[in-house]
Short mmCIF file of C-alpha atoms in Angstrom, two decimals:
data_model
loop_
_atom_site.label_atom_id
_atom_site.label_comp_id
_atom_site.label_asym_id
_atom_site.label_seq_id
_atom_site.Cartn_x
_atom_site.Cartn_y
_atom_site.Cartn_z
CA UNK A 1 2.15 31.88 -6.04
CA UNK A 2 -0.70 30.80 -3.83
CA UNK A 3 0.46 27.22 -3.92
CA UNK A 4 4.00 28.25 -2.92
CA UNK A 5 2.58 30.32 -0.05
CA UNK A 6 0.57 27.37 1.18
CA UNK A 7 3.55 25.12 1.15
CA UNK A 8 5.54 27.68 2.97
CA UNK A 9 2.89 27.91 5.53
CA UNK A 10 2.92 24.18 6.08
CA UNK A 11 6.68 24.02 6.53
CA UNK A 12 6.72 27.18 8.70
CA UNK A 13 4.16 25.55 10.99
CA UNK A 14 6.43 22.56 11.39
CA UNK A 15 9.30 24.91 12.04
CA UNK A 16 7.55 26.29 15.08
CA UNK A 17 7.91 22.93 16.72
CA UNK A 18 11.37 21.49 17.36
CA UNK A 19 14.52 21.93 15.35
CA UNK A 20 17.07 19.21 14.70
CA UNK A 21 19.19 20.77 17.32
CA UNK A 22 17.07 19.07 19.98
CA UNK A 23 15.18 21.84 21.70
CA UNK A 24 11.93 20.90 23.17
CA UNK A 25 8.54 21.84 21.76
CA UNK A 26 4.82 20.90 21.74
CA UNK A 27 2.64 20.60 24.81
CA UNK A 28 1.07 18.18 27.19
CA UNK A 29 -2.06 18.25 29.22
CA UNK A 30 -0.35 17.16 32.44
CA UNK A 31 2.43 18.98 34.40
CA UNK A 32 5.73 17.21 34.94
CA UNK A 33 6.01 15.04 37.98
CA UNK A 34 9.19 15.44 40.03
CA UNK A 35 10.62 12.75 42.29
CA UNK A 36 13.67 12.52 44.62
CA UNK A 37 16.89 12.26 42.75
CA UNK A 38 19.61 9.65 43.09
CA UNK A 39 22.80 8.49 41.46
CA UNK A 40 23.32 7.39 37.90
CA UNK A 41 23.63 3.63 37.39
CA UNK A 42 21.52 0.57 37.06
CA UNK A 43 19.70 -0.96 34.11
CA UNK A 44 17.99 1.02 31.38
CA UNK A 45 15.69 -1.20 29.32
CA UNK A 46 15.22 -0.21 25.70
CA UNK A 47 12.33 -1.60 23.72
CA UNK A 48 12.15 -1.05 19.98
CA UNK A 49 9.90 -2.38 17.25
CA UNK A 50 11.99 -4.58 14.98
CA UNK A 51 15.80 -4.27 14.68
CA UNK A 52 15.66 -6.03 11.28
CA UNK A 53 14.63 -2.57 10.04
CA UNK A 54 17.86 -0.38 10.08
CA UNK A 55 15.87 2.66 11.45
CA UNK A 56 14.79 0.69 14.57
CA UNK A 57 18.20 -0.92 14.90
CA UNK A 58 19.80 2.49 14.99
CA UNK A 59 17.22 3.59 17.53
CA UNK A 60 18.26 0.75 19.88
CA UNK A 61 21.95 1.01 19.25
CA UNK A 62 22.15 4.78 19.85
CA UNK A 63 20.01 4.50 23.03
CA UNK A 64 22.09 1.62 24.40
CA UNK A 65 25.40 3.36 23.58
CA UNK A 66 24.27 6.57 25.23
CA UNK A 67 23.07 4.71 28.33
CA UNK A 68 26.47 2.99 28.66
CA UNK A 69 28.32 6.32 28.13
CA UNK A 70 26.34 7.78 31.06
CA UNK A 71 27.19 4.93 33.33
CA UNK A 72 24.22 2.57 33.01
CA UNK A 73 23.78 -1.01 31.86
CA UNK A 74 21.47 -1.42 28.91
CA UNK A 75 19.21 -4.19 27.54
CA UNK A 76 17.56 -3.99 24.11
CA UNK A 77 14.37 -5.94 23.26
CA UNK A 78 11.93 -5.88 20.31
CA UNK A 79 8.16 -6.26 20.30
CA UNK A 80 7.78 -6.32 16.51
CA UNK A 81 4.49 -4.33 16.71
CA UNK A 82 2.80 -6.93 19.05
CA UNK A 83 1.38 -5.47 22.30
CA UNK A 84 1.50 -8.86 24.05
CA UNK A 85 5.30 -9.12 23.41
CA UNK A 86 5.59 -5.53 24.53
CA UNK A 87 3.75 -6.25 27.78
CA UNK A 88 6.02 -9.23 28.50
CA UNK A 89 9.12 -6.99 27.92
CA UNK A 90 7.69 -4.37 30.26
CA UNK A 91 7.17 -7.15 32.95
CA UNK A 92 10.78 -8.26 32.42
CA UNK A 93 11.98 -4.61 32.77
CA UNK A 94 10.05 -4.41 36.05
CA UNK A 95 11.32 -7.66 37.44
CA UNK A 96 14.89 -6.66 36.50
CA UNK A 97 14.43 -3.50 38.53
CA UNK A 98 15.15 -1.15 35.58
CA UNK A 99 15.79 2.43 36.54
CA UNK A 100 14.12 3.71 33.29
CA UNK A 101 12.50 2.32 30.15
CA UNK A 102 13.03 3.73 26.63
CA UNK A 103 10.11 2.57 24.58
CA UNK A 104 9.07 2.81 20.93
CA UNK A 105 5.37 1.98 21.56
CA UNK A 106 3.75 -0.88 19.57
CA UNK A 107 0.41 0.80 19.37
CA UNK A 108 -0.98 4.29 20.03
CA UNK A 109 -3.80 2.91 22.19
CA UNK A 110 -2.69 -0.57 22.93
CA UNK A 111 0.55 0.44 24.60
CA UNK A 112 -1.05 2.75 27.18
CA UNK A 113 -1.63 -0.01 29.66
CA UNK A 114 1.97 -1.19 29.52
CA UNK A 115 3.24 2.42 30.06
CA UNK A 116 0.96 2.80 33.09
CA UNK A 117 2.15 -0.55 34.51
CA UNK A 118 5.74 0.56 34.36
CA UNK A 119 5.03 4.00 35.88
CA UNK A 120 2.99 2.29 38.62
CA UNK A 121 6.03 0.18 39.42
CA UNK A 122 8.04 3.36 39.85
CA UNK A 123 9.85 3.11 36.60
CA UNK A 124 9.93 6.30 34.46
CA UNK A 125 9.07 5.68 30.71
CA UNK A 126 10.44 7.81 27.85
CA UNK A 127 8.77 7.17 24.53
CA UNK A 128 10.62 7.56 21.19
CA UNK A 129 9.58 7.60 17.59
CA UNK A 130 5.78 7.10 18.16
CA UNK A 131 3.25 8.54 20.60
CA UNK A 132 0.50 7.11 22.64
CA UNK A 133 -2.94 8.57 22.74
CA UNK A 134 -2.74 9.67 26.34
CA UNK A 135 -0.67 12.42 28.01
CA UNK A 136 0.67 12.54 31.56
CA UNK A 137 1.77 8.91 31.80
CA UNK A 138 5.18 8.80 30.05
CA UNK A 139 7.67 11.27 31.30
CA UNK A 140 8.42 12.31 27.68
CA UNK A 141 7.36 11.46 24.10
CA UNK A 142 10.05 12.25 21.54
CA UNK A 143 9.18 11.93 17.84
CA UNK A 144 10.06 13.22 14.41
CA UNK A 145 8.06 16.16 13.12
CA UNK A 146 6.21 13.93 10.70
CA UNK A 147 3.94 16.66 9.34
CA UNK A 148 6.85 18.92 8.46
CA UNK A 149 8.75 15.94 7.01
CA UNK A 150 5.83 14.89 4.90
CA UNK A 151 5.44 18.42 3.58
CA UNK A 152 8.99 18.90 2.46
CA UNK A 153 9.02 15.38 0.94
CA UNK A 154 5.78 15.88 -0.93
CA UNK A 155 6.93 19.24 -2.35
CA UNK A 156 10.08 17.62 -3.71
CA UNK A 157 7.98 14.80 -5.13
CA UNK A 158 5.51 17.24 -6.81
CA UNK A 159 8.48 19.10 -8.39
CA UNK A 160 10.01 15.94 -9.76
CA UNK A 161 6.66 14.77 -11.00
CA UNK A 162 6.31 18.00 -12.99
CA UNK A 163 3.04 18.66 -11.10
CA UNK A 164 1.13 16.06 -13.12
CA UNK A 165 0.67 12.24 -13.45
CA UNK A 166 -0.93 9.21 -11.90
CA UNK A 167 0.42 7.92 -8.71
CA UNK A 168 -0.08 5.40 -5.81
CA UNK A 169 0.64 5.58 -2.15
CA UNK A 170 2.06 2.94 0.13
CA UNK A 171 0.69 3.45 3.63
CA UNK A 172 2.42 2.35 6.84
CA UNK A 173 1.02 0.33 9.78
CA UNK A 174 -2.45 1.86 10.69
CA UNK A 175 -1.78 1.21 14.40
CA UNK A 176 1.04 3.75 14.24
CA UNK A 177 -0.17 7.37 14.27
CA UNK A 178 2.81 8.35 12.13
CA UNK A 179 1.32 6.59 9.20
CA UNK A 180 -1.77 8.78 9.03
CA UNK A 181 0.17 11.92 9.91
CA UNK A 182 2.53 11.41 6.96
CA UNK A 183 -0.28 10.50 4.60
CA UNK A 184 -2.20 13.61 5.64
CA UNK A 185 0.96 15.72 5.11
CA UNK A 186 1.42 14.30 1.62
CA UNK A 187 -2.22 15.00 0.67
CA UNK A 188 -2.15 18.58 2.01
CA UNK A 189 0.52 19.35 -0.53
CA UNK A 190 -0.53 17.11 -3.41
CA UNK A 191 -4.13 18.19 -3.28
CA UNK A 192 -3.11 21.61 -4.53
CA UNK A 193 -2.16 20.13 -7.87
CA UNK A 194 -5.24 18.89 -9.72
CA UNK A 195 -3.25 17.11 -12.49
CA UNK A 196 -1.79 14.79 -9.90
CA UNK A 197 -4.23 11.86 -9.59
CA UNK A 198 -4.09 9.14 -7.02
CA UNK A 199 -5.13 5.83 -8.64
CA UNK A 200 -4.40 3.46 -5.82
CA UNK A 201 -3.38 3.06 -2.09
CA UNK A 202 -2.19 0.01 -0.21
CA UNK A 203 -1.20 -0.65 3.38
CA UNK A 204 2.25 -2.18 3.48
CA UNK A 205 2.98 -2.01 7.28
CA UNK A 206 6.39 -0.29 6.85
CA UNK A 207 7.75 -3.59 5.41
CA UNK A 208 9.98 -3.99 2.33
CA UNK A 209 8.50 -7.27 1.22
CA UNK A 210 4.95 -6.06 1.57
CA UNK A 211 5.95 -2.89 -0.25
CA UNK A 212 7.20 -5.08 -3.12
CA UNK A 213 4.18 -7.28 -3.32
CA UNK A 214 1.66 -4.33 -3.04
CA UNK A 215 3.51 -2.47 -5.73
CA UNK A 216 3.27 -5.43 -8.01
CA UNK A 217 -0.42 -5.45 -7.58
CA UNK A 218 -0.82 -1.72 -7.89
CA UNK A 219 1.35 -1.79 -11.11
CA UNK A 220 -0.85 -4.45 -12.69
CA UNK A 221 -3.94 -2.37 -12.07
CA UNK A 222 -2.35 0.93 -13.05
CA UNK A 223 0.38 0.37 -15.68
CA UNK A 224 0.53 4.04 -16.62
CA UNK A 225 1.39 5.32 -13.16
CA UNK A 226 4.38 7.66 -12.95
CA UNK A 227 4.71 8.18 -9.20
CA UNK A 228 4.91 6.40 -5.90
CA UNK A 229 4.55 8.10 -2.49
CA UNK A 230 5.69 5.93 0.34
CA UNK A 231 5.27 6.35 4.13
CA UNK A 232 8.79 4.92 4.80
CA UNK A 233 11.96 3.88 3.04
CA UNK A 234 11.42 0.07 3.41
CA UNK A 235 8.17 0.18 1.53
CA UNK A 236 9.68 2.54 -1.06
CA UNK A 237 12.63 0.14 -1.55
CA UNK A 238 10.19 -2.70 -2.05
CA UNK A 239 8.37 -0.62 -4.66
CA UNK A 240 11.67 0.03 -6.43
CA UNK A 241 12.42 -3.64 -6.59
CA UNK A 242 8.98 -4.38 -8.05
CA UNK A 243 9.36 -1.59 -10.63
CA UNK A 244 12.80 -2.90 -11.60
CA UNK A 245 11.40 -6.32 -12.13
CA UNK A 246 8.69 -5.01 -14.36
CA UNK A 247 11.15 -2.92 -16.32
CA UNK A 248 9.27 0.25 -15.37
CA UNK A 249 11.50 2.07 -12.83
CA UNK A 250 12.68 4.60 -15.34
CA UNK A 251 10.26 7.47 -15.42
CA UNK A 252 8.58 6.68 -12.09
CA UNK A 253 9.30 9.08 -9.27
CA UNK A 254 9.56 7.19 -5.91
CA UNK A 255 9.76 9.10 -2.66
CA UNK A 256 10.65 7.68 0.73
CA UNK A 257 10.79 8.63 4.33
CA UNK A 258 13.37 7.72 7.10
CA UNK A 259 16.76 8.41 5.65
CA UNK A 260 17.82 4.77 5.74
CA UNK A 261 21.30 3.84 4.37
CA UNK A 262 19.82 1.73 1.56
CA UNK A 263 17.48 4.58 0.66
CA UNK A 264 20.26 7.15 0.61
CA UNK A 265 22.17 4.78 -1.70
CA UNK A 266 19.07 4.54 -3.94
CA UNK A 267 18.82 8.27 -4.09
CA UNK A 268 22.43 8.54 -5.13
CA UNK A 269 21.87 5.87 -7.84
CA UNK A 270 18.79 7.70 -9.19
CA UNK A 271 16.38 4.89 -8.22
CA UNK A 272 14.58 7.03 -5.59
CA UNK A 273 13.84 10.68 -6.01
CA UNK A 274 14.50 11.51 -2.30
CA UNK A 275 14.15 10.35 1.24
CA UNK A 276 13.17 12.34 4.29
CA UNK A 277 15.61 11.83 7.15
CA UNK A 278 14.06 11.34 10.53
CA UNK A 279 16.62 12.34 13.24
CA UNK A 280 16.27 9.00 15.08
CA UNK A 281 19.84 9.19 16.24
CA UNK A 282 19.15 12.63 17.77
CA UNK A 283 15.97 11.87 19.67
CA UNK A 284 17.09 8.35 20.83
CA UNK A 285 20.12 9.95 22.46
CA UNK A 286 18.05 12.78 23.90
CA UNK A 287 15.58 10.30 25.44
CA UNK A 288 18.29 8.53 27.40
CA UNK A 289 19.74 11.94 28.50
CA UNK A 290 16.34 13.01 29.83
CA UNK A 291 16.04 9.64 31.65
CA UNK A 292 19.46 10.15 33.22
CA UNK A 293 18.48 13.66 34.33
CA UNK A 294 15.26 12.35 35.93
CA UNK A 295 17.12 9.52 37.68
CA UNK A 296 19.82 11.93 39.08
CA UNK A 297 17.71 14.95 39.91
CA UNK A 298 14.14 13.71 40.02
CA UNK A 299 13.09 16.43 37.54
CA UNK A 300 10.86 15.45 34.62
CA UNK A 301 11.09 17.34 31.33
CA UNK A 302 9.10 20.53 31.38
CA UNK A 303 7.41 19.47 28.07
CA UNK A 304 6.27 15.95 27.62
CA UNK A 305 5.72 15.95 23.81
CA UNK A 306 8.84 16.95 21.89
CA UNK A 307 9.26 16.98 18.13
CA UNK A 308 12.37 17.07 15.99
CA UNK A 309 12.41 18.42 12.39
CA UNK A 310 13.22 16.20 9.46
CA UNK A 311 15.69 16.86 6.54
CA UNK A 312 15.09 16.35 2.90
CA UNK A 313 17.82 14.15 1.37
CA UNK A 314 18.38 14.41 -2.43
CA UNK A 315 21.27 13.79 -4.74
CA UNK A 316 22.45 17.30 -3.85
CA UNK A 317 23.15 16.65 -0.20
CA UNK A 318 23.28 12.92 0.14
CA UNK A 319 27.01 13.05 0.70
CA UNK A 320 26.32 14.71 4.09
CA UNK A 321 24.93 11.48 5.45
CA UNK A 322 28.10 10.48 7.31
CA UNK A 323 26.64 7.60 9.39
CA UNK A 324 23.33 5.75 9.45
CA UNK A 325 20.58 8.33 9.99
CA UNK A 326 23.18 10.99 10.71
CA UNK A 327 23.38 14.26 8.77
CA UNK A 328 26.45 16.42 9.12
CA UNK A 329 26.54 20.03 7.82
#
């Protein structure tokens, strides 16, 4: 009973932030900065991480489509986690006289200078998916409620593990605050079950190939493991592939995070236990709408940091995933 109360407390805490409906939540140290309004139109530059990953491709596609629906031109670029490339893309956005930038930052600390440069050039920046470690520069920072998502995923994983067993964790890119937030959320739940024992952890940088290779190594060192916690779906799918090759997928509970189409298919097929849907389609659209409002009215969002709740996807509700990263009641 105490454990259930603790889990409920974790999820309730997340619920105090933002619901999937898109209302704002969180706080920032700096008040919004208003400017003179104007007319809609011009170029909105969208910078994502790597569109080879379906999550980031959806992020860019939705933002571009929303910009065009609102009467803007759009340009989508990718930094692939490299701050130098990100800086070059910001320079290009400035030289192209962008009216706004939608940015998935490459690094929590390393992207601060690029955001400052754009703002100094008079271009408002709206961050999506990941935060930077400084408030009051970007007009908004829109992210998934990673702590809440990690809690609901971990609880499902614990249930399917039968509250006991040896497991490993695949950790995302350390430069991304989301990696640690999710890992902390997993551990907050799992630590309440002493018969669940972590026997290994590897950084796989959100990448499917690295997830596969790291899983191979972890499996060789820990042949009796029965569970895999993964910080995202790409690493989880890599782990599934490695387990299949070793003939050990059956009986191993693999959990993911993102709600990617391949992961949803793996859940339906029984190869993954669940995935946690990040509402990337929701907050990517919202970021462009906020940029449009700022361009037209000069009014910045009242709350800089905004968080959107995640949804647990299992076999029971996977059929409600009607489009990539889109859940329909």
